[in-house]
Structures are given as structure tokens and as C-alpha cells.
Amino acid sequence: MKPVYEPLDWRKEGDTSYQPVSPNYSPNPSGPQPHPSPVSRPRQHRRSRVLLHWLWHFLSLLWLAPITTLLWLNLSGHIIGASVWCPKGNCNAESTSENAFKRAKQLDRQDHNVNGALQFVAKALEVWFMFVAASLVYDMGVLFAKKGRGLPVGYLLSHLEFTDIRYIFNPLLWTSPWPLRNSVPEKQGRIIKLYIFAIITAFLTILANLMGPAAAVLVLPSLQWKDTPRIMDQTFNGTGAQYRPEGSNVFSDCNETQLAARNYSCTSRTYGPQLDEWAAQGISSVVQTDHDDGDLIIGSSQEHALSFTFNASNNGNLVWVPNRQVLRAMSHELLKAQGAYTESDPPEYPDRTFNNSLQTVLSREGPSLGFQAMCNVGNTTDFKLDDHRWVRCYTDWTTGDENAGVYTKCLRIGVGFNQTDYAAQFNLEIADPNVPEYETGVGVYFADKAMYFNDTHDFDSGIKSCVLPDETNIPCDWDRVFDAKLPDQSLRNVSVNVGIVSYEVPSLENTAGRVYCEHVTYQSFPTYTVDISPVSNSQNLVRLSNINAVTDDSIPIVLAPDWYIAAWSVDNDTALDGERQIVKKLIEVLPGTYNYSDFELQQFGLLHIYALGQALSMVNYYSTSAPTDPLSREAKDADKDKVNHPIFRTWATVHVWAYGISGRTSILGVTVVLLGSVCVLARFFLGLMTGIQERSTVEVLAAAFEHRHQGEFEGLEEEGHLAKVRYQMLEDGEGKQRFIPEKRTSRWSHAIST
């Protein structure tokens, strides 16, 4: 049987001014008090209370529905589209049309309105959670108040105060569990339980104050770059750089017979004008640097529907060149993405994905060649060893570092040394008949090894005794010469797999005078990207990213000299038409280059780099189809050799409104919401097991007013002491809330019946 609270008479003797409100109240506590009739509390009222109790439980649990939905949207990275408001996922941004900016402005205005409304949704979720958290604090407080010696006064209104963040700094929260000195001794376990209540309440205070921002983080989508599934397209099987151009798929205008004969003039229809245009852009840009605020801008070239330019790297001063074979495949994808396809040739990517995005970038992995080039002016000396071997030495060679010194650089050339060490050459004709017939000879050589010497060093190679005029009769061990180790890293980096392009300077008495440019070539597997919008990328310019770093241990690759003469669109060992723009300009600037004219040096450097870049862009590569299933064993095995046989993937990146966990703020929001969900479930099951019905503030105040002081506050004046007084919260026979104080002294008395 539940204990029944019987009110005590707190009046002084002879005081008749107080009249009890209840007619059943008797001022004489010694006699038995009649119990209220059950009829005084209508059954209908009790049913309504029970119904509201379970309805509130259901509504509390219902908070999990929108939260679970938001968690799913964010954890799955749900994409909305080009606008926050995309009914049925359809909001065409027209990003590839001329109305792209106008349409983007309309969508932006719409997005502001929708995001404003979603902030109210986030606030509603916060308020909803505060109601649930308050009920949890109340249920725990009542649970503690019904057992043992009750709940301290400092905790009686915790469910109303905990939402204020200042509550966790209230000293009463942390001192109330300790009993008063003159109270009945209490077990340590009970004090610990009260501290657990305080800690949980403080935790809910923090959680309730974080719930608003956390809900806003999950409710409000953000503009994000999202990748479509990456399609495994090709497996790399090697580069054709070390071989002469061969096969019918290297150049569309050349057949196998022409390439086998080294007749590369067949490329002139497609690539001849491109090299001339590239050269004209470079020369024009150099002229612009003479003007105030002028700057050098690297020109671009074209392959099918795409344009490209060089990618400068801070790593090793390398220049990276996109591969035309990759660009041809990517151009096909670009036209599909822009809608230039037929019904019989459907797009690889869903058109809807691109229409529903503010911006789309196509990405494709593939090979790229990078080079480090440097030009010097000097004389040449050739040492013929036999019909298939000779050594060519260039004087006045430097690394560009003034402290590194000046050397003579010697290269071993000829297939007698190595099958890759061969040469190619052509001449540049003079177009003006009034100019003396001094053709510029261009020789292209490749050497797998090089060696250096000057007046003080030959690095123990013995090369000085082999090439100096007064010591040429001494037998030379050329294998020992070129196998000697170089101590200087700056020399080692340009001593293996070196290419040389030698330009004979016309109209000079010194016929041995040369401007010679050397280069070393490296291979990387970057990501090619192109923005498909003709509005933001009118030239369809391709960019390279994720380029592999070149270290001191990286070994240059072999580059056959024939790729260079193919870049000029000229047959081997023939003359190039003097009417070509690049021929005219090169012959014009070469004399000034030999005389170290800064203006001509800059122009010549650009012309050479463009020609070299043209050559590297043409180099083909070999591949096979990649496994279609990325989870198959074949795909996993193929993906292990990422250095020699990487798998190239292709995908699209779209700029859309989407949900997602994109940073620390999102992770914090998810964490707060998950903890809030645990609290909601805890409140539901606690109420389910205990059946605690929450009392209104009015009912609690009424119970407090009806309570008669029985000496529990006697001698207590400080707030901290008052907060330690404990009360049990019980119900009388009518279901009303009653406060039963703890016993502090032997003089304390009360009347409780069971």
C-alpha cells in the first residue's frame, strides 16, 4: 500500500486565524484522519493523464524519425542537385548553355529562401529535444526521490534549470549530494548515485545547448564537389617513348610505311600549323613583357575538342605535357557530356547528373611526360670510335648554378653503345633568296650516359686523357669513362638518359659553334581534368593535377630522337620548308642567342620548349582494357602494381547541393545527434519501465505549499545547506504529489502511514 501523507498542524497554540482549505482537514493530528473519497478524483481525469503520458512518450520517441532521416542523408552523401529545392531531383542548371549565369542567379535566390526555412526546422528539432531531455531529468529526479532518503532540494527543479548553460557552473549542483552534518549518516553508494545524477544532468545541459547547431549542420545542405563512381578504363602496359613512332594509331594522317621510313612530314597537315601557332603565341608573349605590367603567358595547343598547355612544377623545375592519346579519349567523353552525341552513341555518364549540377568537371587518369631542359652556347667536338659508336663533347656546359662551375660535357652516341643511343637530324631552310645560303642544321641525339670534365676535375673517369688533343694517342677505356660515379647530385640528374638538340648557328665564321639544349624526361600518371561548361571554360582547357613527385632517385626515361623531328613534321635527314613561321623565327633569333642577347635568348628558349613539348605530347602508350568489376580478384591483383602497370580510371566531379560528412563540424554534429538519440531512447525505456507520470509545475508548487514545515530547515540559513535537505516525492491516496522530508534530529517527527 502506498504511504499516505497526513498534514500536521503547524499553528501556534491558541491561533485560530488559519482555516484549512480542505473540509476533511483536522487541526488535531493525534486522531485518525479520514481518507479522501476516490470519487473526488474522477476516473476520466486519470485516464486523460495516462493518455497524455503515453502520447508524450510517443512524441518523444518520434524525434528519432527526422533525426534518423538526416543521419541517413548525411552519411550516404545524398545529392540534391543544382538547387536546395529540387523536386523529384530535377532542377536543370543549364550549365552548358549561354543562360548559365542567369539560371544560376535564379537558383541562388531560391536557395536562400529554402535554407532560411530549414533553419527554422533545425530550431524546432532543438526545442523538441529540450522537452525530451527535460522529461529525462525529471524522471531520473523522481526515481531518486522515491528511494532512500530522497532528493536534495537543490535538485528538485533541475528539469527546469538544466537548459541554461550556467547551470553546470552552479555550486549547488556539485555540493548538494553531501548530507548535512547533523543528519542521519548515509551510505557512500547513495552519495555516488546522486553525483551520477549531477553528472548526467550536466551532460544533458551541454548536449541540449549543442543540439541546435548540431541539428542545423545536419539539416542544412552545402555546396559540394561530388565524384561519380570511378570507372576502371585501362591498364597501362608501357610507353612508346623509347621507340620510334610506329603503328597506324599514333598519327591519324600517317601510315606504317611512312613511319617506318622515318618520313614524319605526314604529320604536317594536323600538327605543323599547331607548332607554328604555338611559336607565334610564344614570341608575341615575349614582346608583351617589354610593356609595363606585361608578363609571359604560355600558349596552348589543341587536340580534337580540347586545348592544353604546359604544367609547370615546383619540383625539380619540370614542365609536364599532357598526352594527346589521353586527350583524344577525353575529348570523346567531353562531347558526350556536353550533349554532342547521337542516339546510337549514348553518353557514358547520365545526362541528368550533369544537368542537375552547377558545374561539372571530367577527370581521367593517364600518363604524362615531363622534362627539364637547359640550353648552353659552345663548340662541339666529335670522336668517332667506329661506324656505330662515337663520342660528342660540348664545351661551356653549366647547370645554371654559378657555384657549380663550367664543364665540357661528353655523351656516348650510337647503337654500338646502346640500342637507344641513336641520332636524327634535319635542316631549316632559308626562305629569303637574298639571304646567303646558310641553312641551320638541327641534330637530335640521345645518350644513355654522359660524363663531365674541366681543368680541375674529371671525377676519376679518365676522360681527359681520351679527348684532349695532346693525349688522344692514349688508349681509352670508354666503358670505364662513362661508368664513373659522379659525386655531385646536380650532375648525376642530367647524366643518365640525356637528350641533346644541337642547333648550328648560321652566318658564323666558327662553324663548330652551337646552341645546344639538353633535356631529361620523366614519366608520371596525373589526373587530367576539364570543365565541360563553355561559359566558364570556353577553350575546353585541360589541366593536370596529382603529378607524382620527382626525387633524386628518380631515373629519367628513354626518349627516342625521332619524336622530336616528328614534332617538326619533317622527314629525317631532309630540309624543312623555310616558309614555316617557326623556321623563320628560329633562324632570326639564333645569331643573337649565340651572342647572349637576353631578348633573343628568351625567344629561342620558348621556341625550343614548344617544339620539345610538342614531341612529348605525341608519344603514344600501350594499354589493355581494365577489369570491369573493381571488386574482382583480377582487378585487385592488377591494381597492386601501381608503379609499372597502374589502372587508369575515369569519372566526373559535379558541383551540387548535397548532404555529407565533410569536416570536423559535420562529425561533431553527428556525434551530438547520436548522443541525443541515446538520451531519447533512455527516456522512453525509463518511462516504460517505471511508469513515472510527469507533474506540472503548478502541481509541484501546490504540493510544496501544502507541505508543513517539520523542522528540517531548522538552524539552516546558507543556500548551500538548504540545498542539501532531502525530500521524498510520493503520492497520497488521491494521487497527489507529497513531499516527505528526511529526519535530521531526534526531535523531528512526522506522520506517515502505509
Tab-separated table of N, CA and C in Angstrom, residues 5-13 18 25-30 33 701-713 727 737-742 748-752:
chain	number	residue	atom	x	y	z
A	5	TYR	N	0.149	10.699	2.887
A	5	TYR	CA	0.644	11.864	3.614
A	5	TYR	C	-0.503	12.463	4.412
A	6	GLU	N	-0.299	12.672	5.776
A	6	GLU	CA	-1.303	13.293	6.637
A	6	GLU	C	-0.768	14.628	7.115
A	7	PRO	N	-1.414	15.726	6.755
A	7	PRO	CA	-0.910	17.061	7.127
A	7	PRO	C	-0.879	17.264	8.632
A	8	LEU	N	0.100	17.980	9.086
A	8	LEU	CA	0.253	18.286	10.507
A	8	LEU	C	-0.123	19.733	10.759
A	9	ASP	N	-0.544	20.020	11.999
A	9	ASP	CA	-0.954	21.363	12.381
A	9	ASP	C	0.278	22.150	12.807
A	10	TRP	N	0.670	23.189	11.997
A	10	TRP	CA	1.869	23.975	12.297
A	10	TRP	C	1.547	25.264	13.042
A	11	ARG	N	0.194	25.452	13.448
A	11	ARG	CA	-0.168	26.704	14.115
A	11	ARG	C	0.322	26.739	15.553
A	12	LYS	N	0.524	27.940	16.023
A	12	LYS	CA	0.846	28.100	17.434
A	12	LYS	C	-0.404	27.869	18.266
A	13	GLU	N	-0.179	27.496	19.496
A	13	GLU	CA	-1.301	27.215	20.393
A	13	GLU	C	-2.135	28.474	20.595
A	18	TYR	N	-5.960	30.579	11.156
A	18	TYR	CA	-5.772	29.713	9.980
A	18	TYR	C	-6.964	28.801	9.838
A	25	TYR	N	-9.783	18.384	6.554
A	25	TYR	CA	-8.580	18.642	7.334
A	25	TYR	C	-8.938	18.843	8.794
A	26	SER	N	-8.162	18.211	9.663
A	26	SER	CA	-8.382	18.344	11.110
A	26	SER	C	-7.136	18.910	11.739
A	27	PRO	N	-7.288	19.961	12.584
A	27	PRO	CA	-6.103	20.542	13.212
A	27	PRO	C	-5.496	19.645	14.258
A	28	ASN	N	-6.186	18.602	14.652
A	28	ASN	CA	-5.675	17.703	15.677
A	28	ASN	C	-5.055	16.486	15.005
A	29	PRO	N	-3.753	16.445	14.943
A	29	PRO	CA	-3.111	15.349	14.232
A	29	PRO	C	-3.104	14.056	15.006
A	30	SER	N	-3.496	14.086	16.279
A	30	SER	CA	-3.400	12.864	17.083
A	30	SER	C	-4.457	11.852	16.706
A	33	GLN	N	-7.268	10.495	10.582
A	33	GLN	CA	-7.798	11.393	9.566
A	33	GLN	C	-8.504	10.582	8.496
A	701	LEU	N	4.292	23.031	-7.228
A	701	LEU	CA	4.173	24.174	-6.328
A	701	LEU	C	3.063	23.963	-5.307
A	702	ALA	N	1.921	23.384	-5.758
A	702	ALA	CA	0.809	23.131	-4.839
A	702	ALA	C	1.226	22.168	-3.743
A	703	ALA	N	1.991	21.125	-4.134
A	703	ALA	CA	2.472	20.167	-3.137
A	703	ALA	C	3.431	20.835	-2.164
A	704	ALA	N	4.245	21.756	-2.672
A	704	ALA	CA	5.181	22.460	-1.796
A	704	ALA	C	4.451	23.381	-0.833
A	705	PHE	N	3.371	24.069	-1.320
A	705	PHE	CA	2.605	24.954	-0.447
A	705	PHE	C	1.835	24.169	0.609
A	706	GLU	N	1.373	22.988	0.233
A	706	GLU	CA	0.617	22.181	1.192
A	706	GLU	C	1.508	21.531	2.236
A	707	HIS	N	2.796	21.445	1.903
A	707	HIS	CA	3.703	20.802	2.841
A	707	HIS	C	3.904	21.682	4.086
A	708	ARG	N	3.899	21.035	5.240
A	708	ARG	CA	4.083	21.737	6.517
A	708	ARG	C	5.516	21.551	7.013
A	709	HIS	N	6.125	22.675	7.327
A	709	HIS	CA	7.484	22.635	7.841
A	709	HIS	C	7.533	21.822	9.115
A	710	GLN	N	8.488	20.852	9.172
A	710	GLN	CA	8.574	19.964	10.337
A	710	GLN	C	9.956	20.020	10.972
A	711	GLY	N	10.636	21.145	10.787
A	711	GLY	CA	11.919	21.326	11.444
A	711	GLY	C	13.115	20.951	10.589
A	712	GLU	N	12.876	20.537	9.332
A	712	GLU	CA	14.004	20.102	8.503
A	712	GLU	C	14.921	21.252	8.120
A	713	PHE	N	14.410	22.503	8.160
A	713	PHE	CA	15.237	23.654	7.824
A	713	PHE	C	15.697	24.409	9.072
A	727	TYR	N	14.139	15.405	0.290
A	727	TYR	CA	12.720	15.070	0.351
A	727	TYR	C	12.448	13.857	-0.525
A	737	GLN	N	0.846	14.797	-5.366
A	737	GLN	CA	2.262	14.820	-5.027
A	737	GLN	C	2.434	15.306	-3.590
A	738	ARG	N	3.279	14.578	-2.830
A	738	ARG	CA	3.578	14.956	-1.450
A	738	ARG	C	5.079	14.926	-1.223
A	739	PHE	N	5.562	15.858	-0.415
A	739	PHE	CA	6.970	15.918	-0.056
A	739	PHE	C	7.155	15.380	1.351
A	740	ILE	N	8.010	14.365	1.492
A	740	ILE	CA	8.297	13.760	2.792
A	740	ILE	C	9.745	14.078	3.141
A	741	PRO	N	10.006	14.892	4.175
A	741	PRO	CA	11.376	15.294	4.489
A	741	PRO	C	12.158	14.184	5.181
A	742	GLU	N	13.485	14.278	5.078
A	742	GLU	CA	14.342	13.335	5.793
A	742	GLU	C	14.398	13.736	7.267
A	748	TRP	N	12.777	15.587	15.322
A	748	TRP	CA	11.986	15.683	14.078
A	748	TRP	C	10.944	14.589	14.085
A	749	SER	N	9.719	14.930	13.765
A	749	SER	CA	8.642	13.921	13.756
A	749	SER	C	7.757	14.157	12.553
A	750	HIS	N	7.068	13.143	12.148
A	750	HIS	CA	6.140	13.229	11.033
A	750	HIS	C	5.140	12.105	11.177
A	751	ALA	N	4.164	12.134	10.388
A	751	ALA	CA	3.113	11.107	10.422
A	751	ALA	C	2.961	10.539	9.025
A	752	ILE	N	3.430	9.356	8.842
A	752	ILE	CA	3.314	8.650	7.579
A	752	ILE	C	2.650	7.309	7.853
